[in-house]
Short mmCIF file of C-alpha atoms in Angstrom, two decimals:
data_model
loop_
_atom_site.label_atom_id
_atom_site.label_comp_id
_atom_site.label_asym_id
_atom_site.label_seq_id
_atom_site.Cartn_x
_atom_site.Cartn_y
_atom_site.Cartn_z
CA MET D 18 61.13 121.18 128.55
CA THR D 19 62.80 120.49 131.82
CA THR D 20 65.76 118.19 131.61
CA SER D 21 67.61 117.28 134.73
CA THR D 22 71.28 117.21 133.86
CA ILE D 23 74.30 116.88 136.06
CA ASP D 24 77.84 118.04 135.57
CA PRO D 25 80.65 115.76 134.44
CA SER D 26 81.87 115.07 137.94
CA ILE D 27 78.95 112.75 138.54
CA GLN D 28 80.55 110.38 140.94
CA GLN D 29 78.48 110.00 144.11
CA GLN D 30 75.68 112.25 142.93
CA LEU D 31 72.11 111.46 143.89
CA VAL D 32 69.76 111.07 140.96
CA VAL D 33 66.13 110.31 140.18
CA PRO D 34 64.91 108.21 137.24
CA GLY D 35 65.17 110.13 133.98
CA THR D 36 68.20 112.18 134.92
CA ILE D 37 70.77 112.47 132.16
CA LEU D 38 74.09 111.06 133.33
CA THR D 39 76.22 111.77 130.32
CA HIS D 40 75.99 112.76 126.68
CA ASP D 41 79.15 110.84 125.89
CA THR D 42 77.61 107.43 125.24
CA SER D 43 80.51 106.07 123.22
CA ASN D 44 82.97 106.37 126.06
CA PHE D 45 80.92 104.92 128.85
CA MET D 46 79.60 101.42 129.47
CA ARG D 47 76.12 101.01 130.87
CA GLY D 48 75.89 99.53 134.32
CA HIS D 49 72.91 98.63 136.45
CA GLY D 50 70.32 101.33 136.85
CA THR D 51 71.02 103.10 133.57
CA TYR D 52 69.51 103.02 130.12
CA LEU D 53 70.29 104.46 126.73
CA ASP D 54 67.45 106.64 125.56
CA SER D 55 65.72 106.21 122.20
CA THR D 56 67.79 108.86 120.46
CA LYS D 57 70.90 106.96 121.57
CA SER D 58 72.51 110.20 122.56
CA HIS D 59 72.09 110.22 126.32
CA LEU D 60 72.76 107.77 129.08
CA LYS D 61 70.02 108.20 131.69
CA ALA D 62 69.36 106.90 135.17
CA SER D 63 66.50 104.43 135.63
CA VAL D 64 66.43 104.20 139.42
CA ALA D 65 66.81 106.66 142.26
CA GLY D 66 70.20 106.24 143.85
CA VAL D 67 73.88 107.15 143.94
CA VAL D 68 75.92 107.35 140.75
CA ASN D 69 78.98 105.14 140.79
CA LYS D 70 81.63 105.63 138.16
CA VAL D 71 84.40 103.05 137.93
CA ASP D 72 86.72 103.85 135.03
CA ARG D 73 84.29 103.73 132.13
CA LEU D 74 81.44 101.91 133.80
CA LEU D 75 78.56 104.07 134.96
CA CYS D 76 75.93 102.63 137.21
CA VAL D 77 73.31 103.92 139.58
CA GLU D 78 73.01 102.02 142.82
CA PRO D 79 69.88 102.25 144.91
CA VAL D 80 70.84 102.89 148.51
CA GLU D 81 68.60 100.26 150.06
CA ASN D 82 66.03 97.88 148.75
CA THR D 83 68.18 95.82 146.43
CA ARG D 84 66.72 92.44 145.70
CA TYR D 85 69.02 89.44 145.86
CA SER D 86 70.18 88.60 142.36
CA GLY D 87 72.42 85.63 142.92
CA ASP D 88 75.74 84.37 141.66
CA VAL D 89 77.20 80.93 141.08
CA GLY D 90 78.58 79.51 144.30
CA HIS D 91 76.39 81.44 146.73
CA VAL D 92 74.92 79.60 149.69
CA VAL D 93 71.20 80.29 149.96
CA ILE D 94 68.38 79.26 152.28
CA GLY D 95 65.09 78.66 150.53
CA ARG D 96 61.62 77.33 151.15
CA VAL D 97 59.92 74.82 148.84
CA LEU D 98 56.89 76.29 147.12
CA LYS D 99 55.96 73.57 144.65
CA VAL D 100 56.97 70.05 143.71
CA ASP D 101 57.17 69.77 139.92
CA GLN D 102 57.84 66.75 137.70
CA THR D 103 61.61 66.58 138.12
CA ARG D 104 62.37 69.61 140.20
CA TRP D 105 61.35 71.65 143.20
CA VAL D 106 60.36 75.31 142.92
CA VAL D 107 61.96 77.28 145.73
CA ASP D 108 61.26 80.71 147.20
CA ILE D 109 64.56 82.50 147.90
CA GLN D 110 63.16 85.99 148.48
CA SER D 111 64.30 87.18 145.10
CA ARG D 112 62.59 88.47 141.98
CA LEU D 113 62.08 84.99 140.63
CA ASP D 114 61.74 81.62 142.28
CA ALA D 115 64.71 79.26 142.04
CA TYR D 116 64.69 75.64 140.82
CA LEU D 117 66.24 72.64 142.53
CA PRO D 118 66.43 69.89 139.89
CA LEU D 119 66.10 66.30 141.01
CA ALA D 120 69.46 65.59 139.39
CA SER D 121 71.13 68.04 141.75
CA VAL D 122 70.31 66.39 145.05
CA ASN D 123 71.82 63.47 146.91
CA LEU D 124 69.58 60.45 146.69
CA PRO D 125 69.48 57.90 149.49
CA GLY D 126 71.77 54.98 148.91
CA GLY D 127 74.85 56.84 147.83
CA GLU D 128 75.85 59.37 145.27
CA ASN D 129 76.31 57.11 142.29
CA ARG D 130 72.97 55.38 142.51
CA ARG D 131 71.14 55.22 139.22
CA ARG D 132 68.07 57.36 139.03
CA MET D 133 64.83 55.43 138.77
CA GLU D 134 61.25 56.36 138.02
CA ASP D 135 60.31 55.87 141.62
CA ASP D 136 62.52 58.78 142.57
CA GLU D 137 60.23 61.15 140.76
CA ARG D 138 57.24 59.86 142.64
CA ASN D 139 59.00 59.94 145.95
CA MET D 140 60.21 63.51 145.71
CA ARG D 141 57.85 64.60 148.43
CA GLN D 142 59.44 62.27 150.90
CA TYR D 143 62.63 64.23 150.65
CA LEU D 144 61.40 67.82 150.34
CA LYS D 145 57.77 68.84 150.34
CA GLU D 146 55.97 72.18 150.21
CA GLY D 147 56.98 74.37 153.12
CA ASP D 148 60.30 72.69 153.86
CA LEU D 149 63.32 74.88 154.50
CA PHE D 150 66.74 73.88 153.19
CA THR D 151 70.19 75.19 152.34
CA ALA D 152 71.69 74.89 148.87
CA GLU D 153 74.33 76.33 146.62
CA VAL D 154 73.68 78.19 143.37
CA GLN D 155 74.78 75.98 140.49
CA GLN D 156 73.98 78.13 137.49
CA ILE D 157 71.94 81.13 136.38
CA TYR D 158 69.54 80.88 133.45
CA GLN D 159 69.16 83.62 130.92
CA ASP D 160 66.11 85.24 132.49
CA GLY D 161 67.77 85.38 135.88
CA THR D 162 66.34 82.18 137.40
CA LEU D 163 68.76 80.38 139.69
CA ALA D 164 69.40 76.65 139.60
CA LEU D 165 70.39 75.21 142.98
CA GLN D 166 72.22 72.07 144.03
CA THR D 167 72.55 70.20 147.31
CA ARG D 168 75.24 67.77 146.20
CA ASN D 169 77.31 68.37 149.28
CA LEU D 170 76.42 66.82 152.61
CA ARG D 171 76.57 70.25 154.18
CA TYR D 172 73.44 71.31 152.35
CA GLY D 173 70.03 69.85 152.86
CA LYS D 174 66.84 70.09 154.86
CA LEU D 175 66.86 72.21 158.00
CA GLY D 176 65.37 71.06 161.30
CA GLU D 177 64.69 73.17 164.35
CA GLY D 178 65.72 76.78 164.63
CA ILE D 179 64.86 80.39 163.88
CA LEU D 180 64.82 81.92 160.39
CA ILE D 181 65.31 85.67 160.09
CA HIS D 182 65.51 87.92 157.07
CA VAL D 183 68.03 90.71 156.72
CA ARG D 184 69.15 92.86 153.84
CA SER D 185 71.01 90.57 151.42
CA SER D 186 73.70 93.21 150.87
CA LEU D 187 74.72 93.00 154.53
CA VAL D 188 75.59 89.30 154.48
CA LYS D 189 79.35 89.31 154.03
CA HIS D 190 80.67 86.74 151.56
CA THR D 191 83.25 84.70 153.44
CA LYS D 192 84.90 81.35 152.86
CA SER D 193 82.32 79.54 154.97
CA HIS D 194 78.76 80.49 155.67
CA PHE D 195 78.21 77.80 158.28
CA HIS D 196 79.32 78.83 161.74
CA SER D 197 79.32 76.97 165.01
CA LEU D 198 79.50 79.84 167.46
CA PRO D 199 81.27 79.50 170.81
CA CYS D 200 78.19 80.80 172.63
CA GLY D 201 76.40 77.52 172.05
CA ALA D 202 74.42 77.79 168.82
CA SER D 203 74.99 77.42 165.09
CA VAL D 204 74.33 80.01 162.43
CA ILE D 205 73.95 79.59 158.68
CA ARG D 206 74.13 82.86 156.74
CA GLY D 207 72.37 82.66 153.41
CA CYS D 208 73.57 85.11 150.76
CA ASN D 209 69.96 85.85 149.91
CA GLY D 210 69.48 87.52 153.27
CA ALA D 211 67.98 84.53 155.10
CA ILE D 212 69.81 83.61 158.30
CA TRP D 213 69.20 80.36 160.15
CA ILE D 214 70.01 80.00 163.85
CA CYS D 215 69.78 76.54 165.34
CA PRO D 216 70.96 74.48 168.28
CA PRO D 217 74.48 73.11 167.97
CA SER D 218 74.76 69.69 166.32
CA SER D 219 74.49 66.83 168.74
CA THR D 220 77.52 65.16 167.23
CA SER D 221 79.86 68.13 167.12
CA SER D 222 83.38 67.40 166.04
CA SER D 223 86.49 69.08 167.30
CA ASP D 224 86.91 71.59 164.52
CA ASN D 225 84.93 74.80 164.13
CA ASN D 226 82.56 73.92 161.33
CA ILE D 227 79.17 72.35 161.64
CA VAL D 228 79.26 68.63 161.10
CA ASP D 229 77.64 67.71 157.84
CA THR D 230 74.25 66.32 158.56
CA GLY D 231 72.66 67.54 155.37
CA GLY D 232 70.28 65.19 153.76
CA TYR D 233 67.05 63.68 154.81
CA VAL D 234 67.28 63.70 158.51
CA LYS D 235 65.35 66.44 160.25
CA ASN D 236 66.80 66.60 163.69
CA ILE D 237 63.82 66.94 165.99
CA GLU D 238 64.79 66.65 169.61
CA SER D 239 63.89 68.71 172.58
CA VAL D 240 66.02 71.83 173.06
CA SER D 241 66.90 73.07 176.53
CA LEU D 242 65.86 76.49 177.82
CA ASP D 243 69.42 77.81 177.89
CA VAL D 244 70.02 76.97 174.25
CA ARG D 245 66.66 78.53 173.34
CA LYS D 246 67.65 81.74 175.14
CA THR D 247 70.97 81.83 173.32
CA ILE D 248 69.24 81.35 169.99
CA VAL D 249 66.73 84.12 170.64
CA ARG D 250 69.47 86.44 171.86
CA LEU D 251 71.42 85.80 168.66
CA SER D 252 68.30 86.46 166.63
CA ASN D 253 67.76 89.83 168.32
CA CYS D 254 71.43 90.73 167.91
CA ILE D 255 71.42 89.99 164.19
CA GLN D 256 68.26 92.06 163.80
CA ILE D 257 70.09 94.95 165.46
CA LEU D 258 73.01 94.53 163.04
CA ASN D 259 70.51 94.61 160.19
CA ARG D 260 68.82 97.71 161.50
CA LEU D 261 72.11 99.53 161.89
CA GLY D 262 73.27 98.51 158.44
CA LEU D 263 76.39 96.69 159.62
CA PRO D 264 77.93 93.70 157.81
CA ILE D 265 76.86 90.34 159.20
CA TYR D 266 79.53 87.69 159.62
CA ASP D 267 80.69 85.46 162.44
CA THR D 268 83.00 87.98 164.12
CA SER D 269 80.45 90.80 164.05
CA ILE D 270 77.72 88.51 165.38
CA MET D 271 79.94 87.39 168.27
CA GLN D 272 80.98 90.94 169.08
CA ILE D 273 77.45 92.21 169.35
CA TYR D 274 76.47 89.07 171.24
CA ASP D 275 79.18 89.66 173.82
CA ILE D 276 78.24 93.25 174.54
CA SER D 277 74.55 92.35 174.63
CA LEU D 278 75.03 89.97 177.55
CA VAL D 279 74.55 92.90 179.94
CA PHE D 280 70.87 93.12 178.98
CA GLU D 281 68.05 90.65 179.23
CA VAL D 282 67.05 88.94 176.00
CA ASP D 283 63.72 90.72 175.76
CA GLU D 284 65.28 94.11 176.41
CA LEU D 285 67.22 93.91 173.16
CA ILE D 286 64.28 95.07 171.07
CA GLN D 287 63.89 98.35 172.95
CA PRO D 288 65.14 101.46 171.09
CA LYS D 289 67.12 102.74 174.10
CA VAL D 290 69.03 99.51 174.39
CA ILE D 291 69.74 99.47 170.67
CA GLN D 292 71.10 102.99 171.00
CA THR D 293 73.46 101.98 173.81
CA LEU D 294 74.66 98.96 171.90
CA SER D 295 75.30 100.96 168.75
CA LYS D 296 77.43 103.43 170.72
CA GLN D 297 79.50 100.60 172.12
CA LEU D 298 79.85 99.03 168.69
CA GLN D 299 81.05 102.30 167.28
CA GLN D 300 83.75 102.45 169.91
CA LYS D 301 84.84 98.97 169.06
CA ASP D 302 84.83 99.77 165.34
CA ILE D 303 83.85 96.26 164.40
CA THR D 304 83.50 96.66 160.71
CA ASN D 305 87.16 96.81 159.70
CA GLY D 306 87.02 100.47 158.91
CA SER D 307 83.74 100.66 157.02
CA VAL D 308 81.34 101.98 159.58
CA GLY D 309 77.77 102.10 158.49
CA GLY D 310 74.40 102.97 159.83
CA ILE D 311 75.44 104.92 162.87
CA ASP D 312 75.60 108.65 162.74
CA GLY D 313 77.98 110.67 164.83
CA ASN D 314 76.05 110.50 168.05
CA GLY D 315 75.35 106.82 167.91
CA ILE D 316 71.65 107.50 167.59
CA ASP D 317 69.47 104.84 166.06
CA PRO D 318 68.02 106.69 163.08
CA TYR D 319 64.71 104.85 163.21
CA SER D 320 63.68 105.91 166.67
CA HIS D 321 62.36 109.35 166.06
CA ASP D 322 61.26 109.83 169.61
CA MET D 323 64.80 109.54 170.84
CA ARG D 324 66.01 112.52 168.93
CA GLU D 325 65.11 115.03 171.57
CA GLU D 326 67.42 113.43 174.14
CA MET Z 22 41.49 117.52 158.98
CA GLU Z 23 44.70 119.49 159.26
CA GLN Z 24 47.52 118.72 156.89
CA PRO Z 25 50.91 117.71 158.28
CA ASP Z 26 53.35 120.51 159.06
CA GLU Z 27 55.80 119.40 156.41
CA CYS Z 28 53.46 119.89 153.51
CA PHE Z 29 54.57 122.56 151.13
CA ASP Z 30 53.52 124.71 148.28
CA PRO Z 31 55.14 123.14 145.21
CA LEU Z 32 55.78 126.56 143.67
CA GLN Z 33 58.71 127.21 145.98
CA PHE Z 34 60.80 124.60 144.15
CA ALA Z 35 60.14 125.98 140.71
CA VAL Z 36 62.60 128.83 141.04
CA ASP Z 37 64.44 128.02 137.85
CA LEU Z 38 61.35 127.50 135.73
CA ASP Z 39 60.13 130.32 133.57
CA LEU Z 40 56.59 130.74 134.81
CA THR Z 41 54.49 133.17 132.83
CA LYS Z 42 51.50 134.98 134.20
CA SER Z 43 49.12 132.47 132.68
CA THR Z 44 49.87 129.72 135.18
CA LYS Z 45 47.00 129.56 137.57
CA ILE Z 46 48.54 127.46 140.31
CA ASN Z 47 46.36 127.75 143.32
CA PRO Z 48 48.58 128.55 146.31
CA ASP Z 49 46.07 126.88 148.59
CA GLU Z 50 46.60 123.52 146.94
CA LYS Z 51 49.25 122.14 149.20
CA VAL Z 52 51.15 118.94 148.52
CA TYR Z 53 52.56 116.35 150.91
CA ILE Z 54 54.67 113.44 149.68
CA SER Z 55 56.13 110.70 151.82
CA LYS Z 56 57.60 107.30 151.02
CA SER Z 57 58.70 104.02 152.62
CA LEU Z 58 55.81 103.90 155.05
CA ILE Z 59 54.75 100.27 154.68
CA ASN Z 60 57.54 97.92 155.74
CA GLN Z 61 56.23 94.71 154.25
CA ALA Z 62 55.87 96.21 150.78
CA ASN Z 63 58.84 96.57 148.45
CA GLY Z 64 57.87 100.20 147.90
CA SER Z 65 55.21 102.46 149.31
CA SER Z 66 54.10 106.07 149.41
CA TYR Z 67 51.54 108.45 150.84
CA ILE Z 68 50.37 111.52 148.93
CA GLU Z 69 48.16 114.42 149.92
CA LEU Z 70 46.99 116.77 147.17
CA SER Z 71 44.94 119.53 148.83
CA SER Z 72 42.49 117.29 150.64
CA THR Z 73 42.81 114.08 148.61
CA LYS Z 74 44.77 111.48 150.56
CA VAL Z 75 46.02 108.32 148.88
CA THR Z 76 48.44 105.60 149.92
CA CYS Z 77 50.12 103.12 147.59
CA ALA Z 78 51.96 99.85 148.23
CA ILE Z 79 53.99 98.00 145.62
CA TYR Z 80 54.92 94.34 145.79
CA GLY Z 81 57.41 93.08 143.29
CA PRO Z 82 58.78 92.29 140.86
CA ARG Z 83 57.97 88.73 141.83
CA GLU Z 84 57.18 85.46 140.10
CA THR Z 85 54.06 85.72 138.04
CA SER Z 86 51.22 83.27 138.37
CA SER Z 87 50.10 83.95 134.81
CA SER Z 88 51.57 81.70 132.12
CA SER Z 89 50.58 83.76 129.11
CA ASP Z 90 53.01 84.30 126.24
CA GLU Z 91 53.27 87.96 127.11
CA SER Z 92 54.64 87.25 130.53
CA TYR Z 93 57.73 85.48 129.20
CA SER Z 94 59.19 88.56 127.62
CA LYS Z 95 58.10 91.37 129.90
CA CYS Z 96 56.67 92.25 133.26
CA LEU Z 97 52.95 92.24 134.03
CA LEU Z 98 51.30 95.03 135.99
CA GLU Z 99 48.47 94.21 138.39
CA THR Z 100 46.68 97.20 139.87
CA SER Z 101 44.03 97.29 142.53
CA ILE Z 102 42.34 100.35 143.99
CA LYS Z 103 40.18 100.33 147.09
CA PHE Z 104 38.16 103.15 148.58
CA SER Z 105 37.91 103.52 152.34
CA PRO Z 106 34.28 103.69 153.50
CA PHE Z 107 34.86 107.23 154.79
CA ALA Z 108 36.61 108.45 151.63
CA ARG Z 109 33.68 110.42 150.28
CA GLN Z 110 30.73 112.36 151.57
CA LYS Z 111 28.52 109.37 150.84
CA ARG Z 112 29.66 106.18 152.52
CA VAL Z 113 31.20 103.58 150.20
CA ASP Z 114 30.29 100.04 151.10
CA PRO Z 115 33.57 98.10 151.37
CA LEU Z 116 31.88 94.76 150.94
CA LEU Z 117 29.99 95.65 147.78
CA ILE Z 118 31.08 93.40 144.92
CA GLN Z 119 31.25 95.31 141.68
CA TYR Z 120 31.09 93.43 138.42
CA ASP Z 121 33.03 94.40 135.34
CA ASN Z 122 30.05 95.39 133.25
CA ASP Z 123 28.57 97.42 136.05
CA GLU Z 124 28.25 101.08 135.18
CA ASP Z 125 29.36 102.25 138.57
CA CYS Z 126 32.56 100.25 138.59
CA GLU Z 127 34.73 103.23 139.32
CA GLU Z 128 37.51 101.22 140.90
CA ALA Z 129 38.03 99.14 137.76
CA GLU Z 130 38.03 102.23 135.58
CA LEU Z 131 40.60 103.97 137.78
CA CYS Z 132 42.72 100.80 137.66
CA SER Z 133 42.81 100.76 133.87
CA ARG Z 134 43.60 104.47 133.77
CA LEU Z 135 46.45 103.99 136.21
CA GLU Z 136 47.86 101.15 134.10
CA GLU Z 137 47.67 103.30 131.01
CA ALA Z 138 49.53 106.08 132.78
CA LEU Z 139 52.28 103.87 134.22
CA LEU Z 140 53.01 101.32 131.50
CA PRO Z 141 55.03 103.72 129.32
CA CYS Z 142 57.42 104.58 132.12
CA ILE Z 143 58.49 101.16 133.46
CA LEU Z 144 61.30 99.17 131.82
CA LEU Z 145 59.13 96.08 131.41
CA HIS Z 146 61.64 94.12 129.36
CA LYS Z 147 64.01 94.02 132.31
CA TYR Z 148 61.67 91.87 134.38
CA PRO Z 149 60.58 88.88 132.32
CA LYS Z 150 58.31 86.31 133.94
CA SER Z 151 57.59 88.71 136.78
CA GLN Z 152 54.70 90.84 137.89
CA ILE Z 153 54.41 94.04 139.86
CA ASP Z 154 51.40 94.42 142.18
CA ILE Z 155 50.23 97.97 142.84
CA ILE Z 156 47.71 98.36 145.63
CA ILE Z 157 46.14 101.76 146.16
CA ASP Z 158 44.08 102.74 149.15
CA VAL Z 159 42.07 105.96 148.88
CA ILE Z 160 41.70 107.51 152.28
CA GLU Z 161 39.95 110.70 151.23
CA ASP Z 162 38.74 111.96 147.88
CA ASP Z 163 37.94 115.60 147.27
CA GLY Z 164 36.48 114.97 143.82
CA GLN Z 165 39.08 116.73 141.72
CA HIS Z 166 42.53 115.34 142.42
CA LEU Z 167 41.82 111.63 142.78
CA LEU Z 168 43.33 110.31 139.56
CA SER Z 169 46.38 112.54 139.72
CA ALA Z 170 46.99 111.60 143.36
CA ILE Z 171 46.73 107.92 142.45
CA ILE Z 172 49.23 108.25 139.59
CA LEU Z 173 51.61 110.33 141.70
CA SER Z 174 51.52 107.92 144.62
CA ALA Z 175 52.15 104.97 142.30
CA THR Z 176 55.14 106.77 140.75
CA VAL Z 177 56.71 107.62 144.11
CA ALA Z 178 56.14 104.06 145.33
CA LEU Z 179 57.79 102.68 142.15
CA ILE Z 180 60.82 104.85 142.83
CA ASP Z 181 60.84 103.61 146.43
CA ALA Z 182 60.71 99.99 145.22
CA CYS Z 183 63.77 100.62 143.01
CA ILE Z 184 61.96 99.41 139.92
CA GLU Z 185 63.68 100.69 136.79
CA LEU Z 186 61.81 103.56 135.18
CA TYR Z 187 62.37 105.59 132.04
CA ASP Z 188 61.09 108.66 133.83
CA THR Z 189 58.77 109.74 136.61
CA VAL Z 190 55.11 110.23 135.68
CA VAL Z 191 53.69 113.40 137.16
CA ALA Z 192 49.94 113.91 136.94
CA LYS Z 193 47.81 116.98 137.37
CA SER Z 194 44.04 117.38 137.44
CA LEU Z 195 42.32 120.57 136.39
CA LYS Z 196 38.64 121.27 136.94
CA VAL Z 197 36.99 123.68 134.50
CA ASN Z 198 33.21 124.24 134.59
CA ASN Z 199 32.28 120.75 135.77
CA SER Z 200 34.73 119.14 133.36
CA LEU Z 201 37.63 117.20 134.79
CA PHE Z 202 40.91 117.09 132.88
CA THR Z 203 43.79 114.91 134.01
CA LEU Z 204 47.19 114.75 132.36
CA GLY Z 205 50.05 112.36 133.07
CA TYR Z 206 53.36 113.83 131.96
CA MET Z 207 56.98 112.61 131.90
CA PRO Z 208 59.08 115.79 132.25
CA ASN Z 209 62.52 114.50 131.31
CA LEU Z 210 61.28 112.80 128.19
CA ALA Z 211 58.79 115.62 127.50
CA GLN Z 212 56.13 113.05 126.70
CA VAL Z 213 52.53 112.78 127.78
CA SER Z 214 51.82 109.32 129.12
CA CYS Z 215 48.06 109.70 129.48
CA LEU Z 216 45.29 112.24 129.11
CA PHE Z 217 41.77 111.87 130.46
CA PHE Z 218 38.95 114.30 130.02
CA ASP Z 219 35.39 114.02 131.35
CA GLY Z 220 33.09 116.76 130.12
CA GLU Z 221 32.62 119.23 127.30
CA ALA Z 222 35.20 121.54 125.74
CA THR Z 223 36.23 123.01 122.42
CA PRO Z 224 39.56 121.90 120.87
CA ASN Z 225 41.06 125.31 121.71
CA GLU Z 226 40.10 124.97 125.31
CA LEU Z 227 41.65 121.51 125.38
CA ASP Z 228 44.90 122.90 123.99
CA LEU Z 229 44.99 125.55 126.69
CA LEU Z 230 44.21 122.99 129.37
CA THR Z 231 46.99 120.73 128.12
CA ASP Z 232 49.55 123.52 128.17
CA GLU Z 233 48.45 124.62 131.61
CA ALA Z 234 48.62 121.09 132.97
CA VAL Z 235 52.08 120.50 131.48
CA LYS Z 236 53.41 123.61 133.21
CA GLN Z 237 51.94 122.57 136.53
CA CYS Z 238 53.32 119.06 136.12
CA GLN Z 239 56.81 120.46 135.68
CA VAL Z 240 56.42 122.32 138.96
CA LEU Z 241 55.22 119.16 140.72
CA HIS Z 242 58.10 117.20 139.23
CA LYS Z 243 60.56 119.45 141.02
CA ALA Z 244 58.77 118.77 144.27
CA ILE Z 245 58.92 114.99 143.80
CA CYS Z 246 62.63 115.12 142.92
CA LYS Z 247 63.29 117.15 146.04
CA VAL Z 248 61.51 114.64 148.27
CA VAL Z 249 63.23 111.64 146.68
CA ILE Z 250 66.69 113.17 146.84
CA ASN Z 251 66.20 114.25 150.46
CA ASP Z 252 65.30 110.68 151.34
CA LEU Z 253 68.34 109.39 149.46
CA LYS Z 254 70.57 111.83 151.33
CA SER Z 255 69.39 110.62 154.70
CA ALA Z 256 69.70 107.00 153.60
CA VAL Z 257 73.24 107.56 152.34
CA ALA Z 258 74.18 109.29 155.59
CA LEU Z 259 72.80 106.19 157.30
CA ASN Z 260 74.88 103.75 155.34
CA ARG Z 261 77.99 105.75 154.58
CA LYS Z 262 79.08 102.90 152.38
CA THR Z 263 82.51 103.16 150.86
CA ILE Z 264 81.36 102.56 147.31
#
């Protein structure tokens, strides 16, 4: 019988499913990616990844490919899939769809308006299938389903803009996820990996944050070519950050935007340009000491044809 | 068609296994394993076993459309296998609709065999109300290794999709006098997950075949581990996360 076992110094070891992590099950707590086998005498890995030991907690973390699991208070961007009796079913790119209960949204006429039967019938006038909106996670049910709420004016239906998907682990959790960037566009970073880039609000106030226009109004007005170019440039820049595995927050987005101004917007998808940008980013050391995704020569690891150079 | 340069003889990884003279591993049966090929899928793989070529894509776990009682406590597995028209000597019509009670419904039979092989190894209770879609595309079939290539590709794709598994399922097909014997084996648990036999044999012969297949599965398991860990190493070097 072949048993893959690893020595006691298991921190940072790479394992495959079925590998025995420890025989000492009484001393260790099971984290994600581990399971106790049927004889209750071994703790084994259930995914392929890196072993992480923190005090007495053992878990195996997959290196990429982690699905968004959600936590109370996270800002997410989701798309309506279905309109149920008293709630909307929302796709947030996770294992399960999230729910937005009718009781958790702002109804027209003020917050303290009494709910009436007509509200249930008029749900589609607020959000219908295919609509994109921002919300906050209110609670997590036992099976992992998220319940969302849009009780704040900041959250609500989204109008014109670009939606891109990045790895949810790269979206840095900061105090605010709504940014009005100085380059002339606004960005909303959803913790589930969805990032929304849109034109700046028409009624922008003096402070940095986006003015709260959440609610019913979908702001459809014509967007000038310059703003469109800025938005597309930002979209390409964030895709580069995603590809290089760097954390995505307002400072990192602005840094890569600034150094990308040398190139044309459509050049930003070329591997050579991405290589140059990653070298410059490395020099700037934008990630507060945790550099990721760039190996020593600043080579983009996904462009195999560049390796010979 | 030539095999890729990186394909290897799985025996070279079995240096610490005690192989007796009775193992009849054919050194010409080369293996090629690759993962993460299909970007849209959560996990994917491509396997070549001598000249059988199979690719697998896994979508999930995601919200299940079924509302049966079973789905509330554990994950559902949906498998689908499709042959390319050029997969065999005789052309397979891709538009031919095969019904369930049709005798020649090979795709449905392979699907149920794959489910039987994989269900014991996935932690289904961790994914309630979800389903995992496994989509297999057979590019070439040499007649002997099809089922084992399908099971292997599904296993590697499951690992790539980071779905929690009790153990990897390694499968090996042996052909003896027109009889085809396929075994799915979980090396770390030392359990057989499935066994399929088409043909005639005495019980003694079956015992010998089982032992032989288990030994060869252990060799293959080393090869899969090597591929997976190499991929992890390059991914970790990519991220260099301070965990």
